[in-house]
Amino acid sequence: MTASAKRPLQGVVNELRHVVGKLPRRSLVTIAGVVTFAVVGTVLLVGSHAATPTASFEPEAGTRSGNASIVSDSGASGSSAVKFSATSGGTSTCPYRFPTPSCVGLPAGWTSTATYTSDRIISADNAVVENITMDGAVLYITGDNVTVRKVKFTHGAGISTERNNYCAANTVIEDSTFTPDGVDWLAPGIDATIQTGGYTARRIYMDGVYEALRVGGRGLSGSPCGSTTIEKSYIRASYPVQCPSTPGWDWHGDGLQFYDGQYSTITDTVINLDELYPNCAGTAPLFLADQCNTGSPNWNTVSCTTIQPWFNNTLAAHGGVISNINGLMLAGGGYSFRAYMPVKVSGLYIKNDSWHFRAADVDCSNVTAGWDAHVATIDGNGQPVSGAAVACL
């Protein structure tokens, strides 16, 4: 904070008195209106628990510019949290249906205004976090309706919409890039690059992350996560760098894992899973786990008697499905597409011969709402060339 910003309020008032004494009456009326407006605005701002006029300009590690500021937050690292002003959202620049790395993530010419190497907590509702770098740390979202836009996540950094068994509502993550950059694992505190649920991810680019997306949080005791949406994104999950040289390393990575989730939609998205089979094998680019232990592995312990009321209500609200997929390209995995809950699928393309066992593991009883899936080759524009139909089981 500058010296002038630290001056006592009384000193500022005295200076104003000195200036006002020299102004004509008409100017005084105008100034009185402006001051009244400012005072009322300040009272409303403080009452809303947002940043105070002085707190909004407290400095913190890292260089900020434009819309970046810091707000007091006793639960945050260093008792402060990043707060950003609202700006307009972007739109897709991808020329074809399915994105490629060149048209998602950070835009060309992007620059970072600050780099953070410790966890940040965004507690203000409706905040916009923009144009920063998270380096090996977690961006925790605890406020509702928060937008994370044009942020670089490097060295295992990621986002969590869950903290202390509470899930933020309606988080939007867009035009951002996530890379591991050679670290051994994810930043401490997260099990996936974006977790836990209740978010929309659009136009994001993940390049070689070890665990990509998680959809869950339905059973949180404090505040459950809501539905999750993935749109126009390019995801590449890959085995950890230390896996090949670590005997017994049990990776089982996923592109998107849905477990204990509320509901999800996926639109025009690419998910690839890079493996080093068999020692560093993942699970699947998309894994929709059975949440009633009726066919999923034994480690699933959620009982049907507990989950059934929610399950029935979700199916009733969403046309009989737990997930709706409209446009998805997959590659890799033992099974590229694994779904053990009711799902509606259209425009699913699985790269030919990219799996180890078969293209899809899905029972026909779980796709009665619709099943349109094909193996495909990939053309020079990164788009699928449809081949033989993929059958359900």
Short mmCIF file of C-alpha atoms in Angstrom, two decimals:
data_model
loop_
_atom_site.label_atom_id
_atom_site.label_comp_id
_atom_site.label_asym_id
_atom_site.label_seq_id
_atom_site.Cartn_x
_atom_site.Cartn_y
_atom_site.Cartn_z
CA MET A 1 0.00 0.00 0.00
CA THR A 2 1.36 3.48 -0.85
CA ALA A 3 1.96 6.12 1.81
CA SER A 4 -0.91 8.24 0.50
CA ALA A 5 -3.30 5.31 0.76
CA LYS A 6 -2.33 4.85 4.43
CA ARG A 7 -3.11 8.43 5.48
CA PRO A 8 -5.79 8.71 8.17
CA LEU A 9 -9.25 9.49 6.89
CA GLN A 10 -9.30 12.73 8.91
CA GLY A 11 -6.39 14.08 6.92
CA VAL A 12 -8.25 13.49 3.67
CA VAL A 13 -11.33 15.22 5.09
CA ASN A 14 -9.28 18.27 6.07
CA GLU A 15 -7.87 18.53 2.54
CA LEU A 16 -11.36 18.33 1.09
CA ARG A 17 -12.54 21.13 3.39
CA HIS A 18 -9.70 23.32 2.18
CA VAL A 19 -10.57 22.72 -1.48
CA VAL A 20 -14.32 22.99 -1.02
CA GLY A 21 -14.01 26.37 0.68
CA LYS A 22 -12.75 27.81 -2.62
CA LEU A 23 -15.51 26.44 -4.87
CA PRO A 24 -18.72 28.20 -6.00
CA ARG A 25 -22.09 27.05 -4.58
CA ARG A 26 -23.12 25.17 -7.79
CA SER A 27 -19.96 23.06 -7.65
CA LEU A 28 -20.61 22.34 -3.98
CA VAL A 29 -24.01 20.85 -4.81
CA THR A 30 -22.45 18.57 -7.42
CA ILE A 31 -19.68 17.45 -5.08
CA ALA A 32 -22.19 16.76 -2.29
CA GLY A 33 -24.08 14.41 -4.58
CA VAL A 34 -20.93 12.58 -5.58
CA VAL A 35 -19.76 12.22 -1.96
CA THR A 36 -23.20 10.95 -0.87
CA PHE A 37 -23.15 8.35 -3.65
CA ALA A 38 -19.65 7.23 -2.65
CA VAL A 39 -20.54 6.92 1.04
CA VAL A 40 -23.68 4.90 0.33
CA GLY A 41 -21.74 2.65 -2.04
CA THR A 42 -19.07 2.07 0.59
CA VAL A 43 -21.65 1.13 3.23
CA LEU A 44 -23.30 -1.33 0.85
CA LEU A 45 -19.93 -2.79 -0.12
CA VAL A 46 -18.92 -3.40 3.49
CA GLY A 47 -22.34 -4.83 4.33
CA SER A 48 -22.05 -7.32 1.51
CA HIS A 49 -18.78 -8.71 3.00
CA ALA A 50 -16.87 -7.80 -0.14
CA ALA A 51 -13.54 -6.01 -0.04
CA THR A 52 -13.42 -2.64 1.67
CA PRO A 53 -12.08 0.33 -0.33
CA THR A 54 -8.67 0.00 1.30
CA ALA A 55 -8.50 -3.79 1.43
CA SER A 56 -9.07 -3.98 -2.31
CA PHE A 57 -5.65 -2.47 -2.85
CA GLU A 58 -3.57 -4.35 -0.29
CA PRO A 59 -0.48 -5.80 -2.03
CA GLU A 60 0.41 -9.51 -2.04
CA ALA A 61 3.15 -11.60 -3.62
CA GLY A 62 3.12 -11.35 -7.39
CA THR A 63 2.64 -8.49 -9.82
CA ARG A 64 -0.95 -7.54 -10.58
CA SER A 65 -2.43 -5.19 -13.10
CA GLY A 66 -5.82 -4.02 -14.27
CA ASN A 67 -8.59 -5.98 -12.59
CA ALA A 68 -6.58 -7.89 -9.94
CA SER A 69 -6.95 -7.15 -6.21
CA ILE A 70 -6.74 -8.96 -2.88
CA VAL A 71 -9.51 -9.33 -0.29
CA SER A 72 -9.26 -10.31 3.37
CA ASP A 73 -10.01 -13.98 4.03
CA SER A 74 -9.01 -15.57 7.33
CA GLY A 75 -9.21 -19.05 5.82
CA ALA A 76 -6.88 -18.29 2.96
CA SER A 77 -3.13 -18.66 2.73
CA GLY A 78 -1.68 -15.50 4.27
CA SER A 79 -5.20 -14.45 5.40
CA SER A 80 -5.97 -13.08 1.96
CA ALA A 81 -7.59 -14.20 -1.25
CA VAL A 82 -7.52 -13.04 -4.85
CA LYS A 83 -10.48 -10.95 -6.03
CA PHE A 84 -10.96 -9.84 -9.63
CA SER A 85 -13.39 -7.53 -11.33
CA ALA A 86 -15.88 -8.79 -13.88
CA THR A 87 -15.04 -8.81 -17.56
CA SER A 88 -16.80 -10.13 -20.61
CA GLY A 89 -16.57 -13.79 -21.59
CA GLY A 90 -15.11 -15.15 -24.81
CA THR A 91 -16.45 -17.41 -27.52
CA SER A 92 -15.10 -20.41 -29.37
CA THR A 93 -12.63 -19.78 -32.19
CA CYS A 94 -12.53 -23.43 -33.27
CA PRO A 95 -13.35 -23.78 -36.98
CA TYR A 96 -14.70 -27.33 -36.67
CA ARG A 97 -16.99 -29.24 -34.35
CA PHE A 98 -14.27 -30.82 -32.24
CA PRO A 99 -11.52 -28.60 -30.84
CA THR A 100 -7.78 -29.00 -31.32
CA PRO A 101 -5.09 -27.66 -28.98
CA SER A 102 -4.65 -24.58 -31.17
CA CYS A 103 -8.14 -23.18 -30.54
CA VAL A 104 -8.75 -23.82 -26.84
CA GLY A 105 -6.98 -22.86 -23.64
CA LEU A 106 -5.10 -19.60 -23.30
CA PRO A 107 -5.48 -17.30 -26.31
CA ALA A 108 -2.57 -16.24 -28.48
CA GLY A 109 -0.67 -13.30 -27.03
CA TRP A 110 -1.87 -13.97 -23.50
CA THR A 111 0.23 -12.59 -20.65
CA SER A 112 0.06 -13.25 -16.93
CA THR A 113 -0.40 -10.40 -14.46
CA ALA A 114 0.66 -12.40 -11.39
CA THR A 115 2.09 -15.78 -10.40
CA TYR A 116 1.01 -17.60 -7.25
CA THR A 117 2.95 -20.51 -5.77
CA SER A 118 0.71 -21.01 -2.73
CA ASP A 119 -2.94 -21.97 -2.55
CA ARG A 120 -5.55 -19.28 -3.19
CA ILE A 121 -9.12 -19.20 -1.88
CA ILE A 122 -11.79 -17.35 -3.84
CA SER A 123 -14.56 -16.73 -1.32
CA ALA A 124 -16.45 -13.83 -2.88
CA ASP A 125 -19.63 -14.66 -4.80
CA ASN A 126 -19.65 -13.60 -8.48
CA ALA A 127 -15.88 -13.00 -8.53
CA VAL A 128 -13.89 -13.26 -11.76
CA VAL A 129 -10.35 -14.64 -11.58
CA GLU A 130 -8.46 -13.75 -14.74
CA ASN A 131 -5.00 -13.55 -16.31
CA ILE A 132 -2.93 -15.10 -13.53
CA THR A 133 -0.65 -18.14 -13.21
CA MET A 134 -1.12 -20.83 -10.57
CA ASP A 135 2.22 -22.59 -10.15
CA GLY A 136 2.11 -25.89 -8.25
CA ALA A 137 -0.78 -24.72 -6.08
CA VAL A 138 -4.55 -25.12 -5.77
CA LEU A 139 -7.17 -22.53 -6.61
CA TYR A 140 -9.99 -23.23 -4.15
CA ILE A 141 -13.41 -21.91 -5.09
CA THR A 142 -15.72 -21.36 -2.11
CA GLY A 143 -17.87 -18.51 -3.43
CA ASP A 144 -20.84 -19.14 -5.70
CA ASN A 145 -21.02 -18.10 -9.36
CA VAL A 146 -17.26 -17.61 -9.65
CA THR A 147 -15.64 -17.41 -13.10
CA VAL A 148 -12.06 -18.58 -13.70
CA ARG A 149 -10.95 -17.30 -17.08
CA LYS A 150 -7.62 -17.24 -18.97
CA VAL A 151 -5.59 -18.73 -16.15
CA LYS A 152 -2.44 -20.81 -16.57
CA PHE A 153 -2.11 -23.83 -14.28
CA THR A 154 1.39 -25.26 -14.28
CA HIS A 155 3.48 -27.80 -12.31
CA GLY A 156 0.45 -29.81 -11.19
CA ALA A 157 -1.71 -26.86 -10.21
CA GLY A 158 -5.46 -27.26 -10.35
CA ILE A 159 -8.91 -26.20 -9.19
CA SER A 160 -11.12 -27.52 -6.41
CA THR A 161 -14.74 -26.46 -6.01
CA GLU A 162 -14.85 -28.32 -2.69
CA ARG A 163 -13.42 -27.23 0.63
CA ASN A 164 -14.25 -28.56 4.10
CA ASN A 165 -17.14 -30.68 2.76
CA TYR A 166 -18.81 -27.70 1.10
CA CYS A 167 -19.13 -27.34 -2.66
CA ALA A 168 -19.33 -24.03 -4.49
CA ALA A 169 -22.24 -23.58 -6.87
CA ASN A 170 -22.04 -22.68 -10.55
CA THR A 171 -18.30 -22.29 -11.02
CA VAL A 172 -17.31 -21.49 -14.62
CA ILE A 173 -13.81 -22.37 -15.88
CA GLU A 174 -12.98 -21.22 -19.39
CA ASP A 175 -10.14 -20.47 -21.81
CA SER A 176 -7.51 -21.85 -19.43
CA THR A 177 -4.54 -24.21 -19.82
CA PHE A 178 -3.34 -26.96 -17.47
CA THR A 179 0.08 -28.66 -17.71
CA PRO A 180 2.15 -30.83 -15.31
CA ASP A 181 5.54 -29.66 -16.62
CA GLY A 182 7.49 -32.62 -15.28
CA VAL A 183 6.39 -32.67 -11.63
CA ASP A 184 5.86 -36.03 -9.91
CA TRP A 185 2.19 -35.56 -9.10
CA LEU A 186 -0.63 -33.07 -8.62
CA ALA A 187 -0.43 -30.19 -6.18
CA PRO A 188 -1.10 -31.27 -2.57
CA GLY A 189 -4.81 -31.17 -1.74
CA ILE A 190 -6.28 -32.37 -5.03
CA ASP A 191 -6.82 -35.77 -6.63
CA ALA A 192 -7.67 -34.42 -10.08
CA THR A 193 -6.75 -31.31 -12.04
CA ILE A 194 -10.34 -30.05 -11.80
CA GLN A 195 -12.50 -31.38 -8.98
CA THR A 196 -15.09 -31.96 -7.45
CA GLY A 197 -18.33 -30.96 -9.19
CA GLY A 198 -20.86 -28.20 -9.74
CA TYR A 199 -18.77 -26.55 -12.45
CA THR A 200 -18.83 -25.77 -16.16
CA ALA A 201 -15.54 -26.23 -18.04
CA ARG A 202 -15.48 -24.76 -21.53
CA ARG A 203 -12.68 -24.26 -24.02
CA ILE A 204 -10.08 -25.59 -21.61
CA TYR A 205 -6.87 -27.33 -22.65
CA MET A 206 -5.21 -29.99 -20.53
CA ASP A 207 -1.91 -31.25 -21.89
CA GLY A 208 -0.52 -34.37 -20.23
CA VAL A 209 -2.14 -34.00 -16.80
CA TYR A 210 -2.07 -37.12 -14.63
CA GLU A 211 -5.72 -37.01 -13.53
CA ALA A 212 -7.94 -34.70 -15.53
CA LEU A 213 -11.58 -34.17 -14.52
CA ARG A 214 -13.66 -35.44 -11.63
CA VAL A 215 -17.44 -35.25 -11.37
CA GLY A 216 -18.57 -35.96 -7.82
CA GLY A 217 -19.46 -34.35 -4.52
CA ARG A 218 -23.10 -35.39 -4.39
CA GLY A 219 -22.64 -36.88 -0.93
CA LEU A 220 -20.76 -33.99 0.72
CA SER A 221 -22.10 -33.48 4.25
CA GLY A 222 -21.99 -29.68 4.21
CA SER A 223 -23.19 -28.62 0.77
CA PRO A 224 -23.40 -31.14 -2.11
CA CYS A 225 -22.05 -30.35 -5.56
CA GLY A 226 -24.49 -29.66 -8.36
CA SER A 227 -24.43 -30.72 -12.00
CA THR A 228 -21.29 -30.52 -14.13
CA THR A 229 -20.91 -29.47 -17.77
CA ILE A 230 -17.94 -29.99 -20.11
CA GLU A 231 -18.02 -28.04 -23.38
CA LYS A 232 -15.69 -27.66 -26.36
CA SER A 233 -12.55 -28.75 -24.52
CA TYR A 234 -9.42 -30.73 -25.35
CA ILE A 235 -8.13 -33.06 -22.64
CA ARG A 236 -4.99 -35.21 -22.76
CA ALA A 237 -4.29 -37.22 -19.63
CA SER A 238 -0.98 -39.07 -19.40
CA TYR A 239 0.90 -41.40 -17.06
CA PRO A 240 3.05 -39.70 -14.40
CA VAL A 241 6.68 -39.16 -15.30
CA GLN A 242 7.92 -41.33 -12.41
CA CYS A 243 5.63 -44.27 -13.23
CA PRO A 244 7.95 -46.15 -15.64
CA SER A 245 10.83 -46.12 -13.15
CA THR A 246 8.75 -46.92 -10.05
CA PRO A 247 8.02 -50.65 -9.56
CA GLY A 248 4.41 -51.31 -8.58
CA TRP A 249 3.22 -47.82 -9.41
CA ASP A 250 -0.57 -48.09 -9.65
CA TRP A 251 -1.72 -45.15 -11.73
CA HIS A 252 -5.24 -45.97 -13.03
CA GLY A 253 -5.67 -42.47 -14.43
CA ASP A 254 -8.81 -41.11 -16.07
CA GLY A 255 -9.73 -38.39 -18.49
CA LEU A 256 -13.09 -37.86 -16.82
CA GLN A 257 -14.21 -39.93 -13.85
CA PHE A 258 -17.83 -39.67 -12.74
CA TYR A 259 -18.34 -41.05 -9.25
CA ASP A 260 -20.81 -39.77 -6.64
CA GLY A 261 -21.77 -37.07 -9.12
CA GLN A 262 -25.07 -35.28 -9.50
CA TYR A 263 -25.53 -35.12 -13.29
CA SER A 264 -23.25 -34.27 -16.19
CA THR A 265 -23.39 -33.12 -19.79
CA ILE A 266 -20.52 -33.35 -22.27
CA THR A 267 -20.59 -31.52 -25.59
CA ASP A 268 -18.08 -31.47 -28.49
CA THR A 269 -15.08 -32.45 -26.41
CA VAL A 270 -11.91 -34.51 -27.01
CA ILE A 271 -10.43 -36.75 -24.29
CA ASN A 272 -7.25 -38.75 -24.92
CA LEU A 273 -5.56 -41.08 -22.44
CA ASP A 274 -1.86 -41.74 -23.02
CA GLU A 275 -0.56 -44.92 -21.38
CA LEU A 276 2.57 -47.02 -21.19
CA TYR A 277 0.92 -50.42 -21.20
CA PRO A 278 0.98 -52.58 -19.13
CA ASN A 279 3.13 -51.05 -16.38
CA CYS A 280 1.59 -47.57 -16.53
CA ALA A 281 -1.96 -48.25 -17.67
CA GLY A 282 -4.87 -45.93 -17.02
CA THR A 283 -8.56 -46.70 -16.56
CA ALA A 284 -10.44 -44.90 -19.34
CA PRO A 285 -10.75 -41.56 -21.11
CA LEU A 286 -14.33 -41.58 -19.76
CA PHE A 287 -15.33 -43.62 -16.72
CA LEU A 288 -18.93 -43.38 -15.50
CA ALA A 289 -18.79 -45.57 -12.40
CA ASP A 290 -21.68 -47.63 -11.08
CA GLN A 291 -22.70 -45.99 -7.81
CA CYS A 292 -24.86 -48.86 -6.54
CA ASN A 293 -22.22 -51.63 -6.51
CA THR A 294 -24.07 -53.76 -9.03
CA GLY A 295 -21.31 -54.50 -11.48
CA SER A 296 -18.59 -51.98 -10.70
CA PRO A 297 -15.40 -53.14 -8.92
CA ASN A 298 -15.54 -54.24 -5.28
CA TRP A 299 -13.98 -51.00 -4.05
CA ASN A 300 -17.32 -49.27 -4.70
CA THR A 301 -19.07 -49.32 -1.30
CA VAL A 302 -21.97 -46.93 -1.83
CA SER A 303 -25.16 -48.85 -1.07
CA CYS A 304 -28.22 -48.70 -3.31
CA THR A 305 -30.51 -48.16 -0.33
CA THR A 306 -28.71 -44.91 0.42
CA ILE A 307 -28.37 -43.64 -3.11
CA GLN A 308 -31.63 -44.82 -4.64
CA PRO A 309 -33.86 -41.79 -3.77
CA TRP A 310 -31.34 -39.40 -5.32
CA PHE A 311 -30.83 -41.75 -8.24
CA ASN A 312 -34.55 -41.94 -9.01
CA ASN A 313 -35.01 -38.18 -8.70
CA THR A 314 -32.08 -37.49 -11.03
CA LEU A 315 -33.38 -39.87 -13.66
CA ALA A 316 -36.83 -38.32 -13.45
CA ALA A 317 -35.41 -34.81 -13.90
CA HIS A 318 -33.11 -35.65 -16.83
CA GLY A 319 -34.96 -37.96 -19.15
CA GLY A 320 -33.96 -41.18 -17.46
CA VAL A 321 -30.18 -40.65 -17.57
CA ILE A 322 -27.39 -39.60 -15.25
CA SER A 323 -25.29 -38.17 -18.08
CA ASN A 324 -25.96 -36.73 -21.54
CA ILE A 325 -23.20 -36.88 -24.15
CA ASN A 326 -23.53 -35.04 -27.45
CA GLY A 327 -20.23 -35.00 -29.29
CA LEU A 328 -17.23 -36.79 -27.76
CA MET A 329 -13.96 -38.07 -29.22
CA LEU A 330 -12.01 -40.62 -27.18
CA ALA A 331 -8.69 -42.44 -27.52
CA GLY A 332 -6.81 -44.84 -25.26
CA GLY A 333 -7.61 -46.87 -22.17
CA GLY A 334 -8.36 -50.52 -21.57
CA TYR A 335 -11.89 -49.59 -22.62
CA SER A 336 -12.10 -46.10 -24.09
CA PHE A 337 -15.71 -45.64 -22.96
CA ARG A 338 -16.85 -47.20 -19.68
CA ALA A 339 -20.38 -46.46 -18.46
CA TYR A 340 -22.19 -48.35 -15.70
CA MET A 341 -25.08 -45.93 -15.18
CA PRO A 342 -27.90 -44.79 -17.54
CA VAL A 343 -26.50 -42.43 -20.17
CA LYS A 344 -27.68 -40.91 -23.45
CA VAL A 345 -24.98 -40.90 -26.12
CA SER A 346 -24.88 -39.26 -29.55
CA GLY A 347 -21.87 -38.41 -31.68
CA LEU A 348 -19.40 -40.63 -29.82
CA TYR A 349 -16.23 -41.36 -31.82
CA ILE A 350 -13.52 -43.70 -30.53
CA LYS A 351 -10.16 -43.65 -32.27
CA ASN A 352 -9.67 -46.96 -34.05
CA ASP A 353 -7.39 -49.47 -32.30
CA SER A 354 -6.45 -47.03 -29.54
CA TRP A 355 -7.81 -49.29 -26.75
CA HIS A 356 -6.36 -52.45 -25.19
CA PHE A 357 -9.48 -54.61 -24.67
CA ARG A 358 -12.39 -53.12 -26.59
CA ALA A 359 -13.77 -49.75 -27.61
CA ALA A 360 -16.60 -49.58 -25.08
CA ASP A 361 -17.83 -51.34 -21.98
CA VAL A 362 -21.49 -50.38 -21.63
CA ASP A 363 -24.56 -52.54 -21.08
CA CYS A 364 -27.39 -52.00 -23.54
CA SER A 365 -29.79 -51.53 -20.62
CA ASN A 366 -27.91 -48.35 -19.70
CA VAL A 367 -28.24 -46.70 -23.12
CA THR A 368 -31.94 -47.13 -23.85
CA ALA A 369 -32.26 -43.32 -24.13
CA GLY A 370 -29.91 -43.35 -27.12
CA TRP A 371 -26.66 -44.91 -28.30
CA ASP A 372 -24.79 -43.54 -31.34
CA ALA A 373 -21.14 -44.57 -31.28
CA HIS A 374 -18.56 -45.33 -33.97
CA VAL A 375 -14.89 -46.11 -34.29
CA ALA A 376 -13.12 -43.44 -36.30
CA THR A 377 -9.90 -42.33 -37.88
CA ILE A 378 -8.79 -38.74 -37.40
CA ASP A 379 -8.37 -36.43 -40.39
CA GLY A 380 -5.85 -33.62 -40.88
CA ASN A 381 -8.13 -31.14 -39.13
CA GLY A 382 -8.45 -33.27 -36.03
CA GLN A 383 -11.99 -34.35 -36.92
CA PRO A 384 -13.38 -37.90 -36.83
CA VAL A 385 -13.96 -39.91 -39.98
CA SER A 386 -16.71 -42.28 -38.94
CA GLY A 387 -16.22 -46.02 -39.32
CA ALA A 388 -17.99 -49.09 -37.98
CA ALA A 389 -20.63 -48.75 -35.30
CA VAL A 390 -19.65 -49.62 -31.73
CA ALA A 391 -22.13 -52.01 -30.15
CA CYS A 392 -23.32 -51.97 -26.56
CA LEU A 393 -23.11 -55.27 -24.65
#
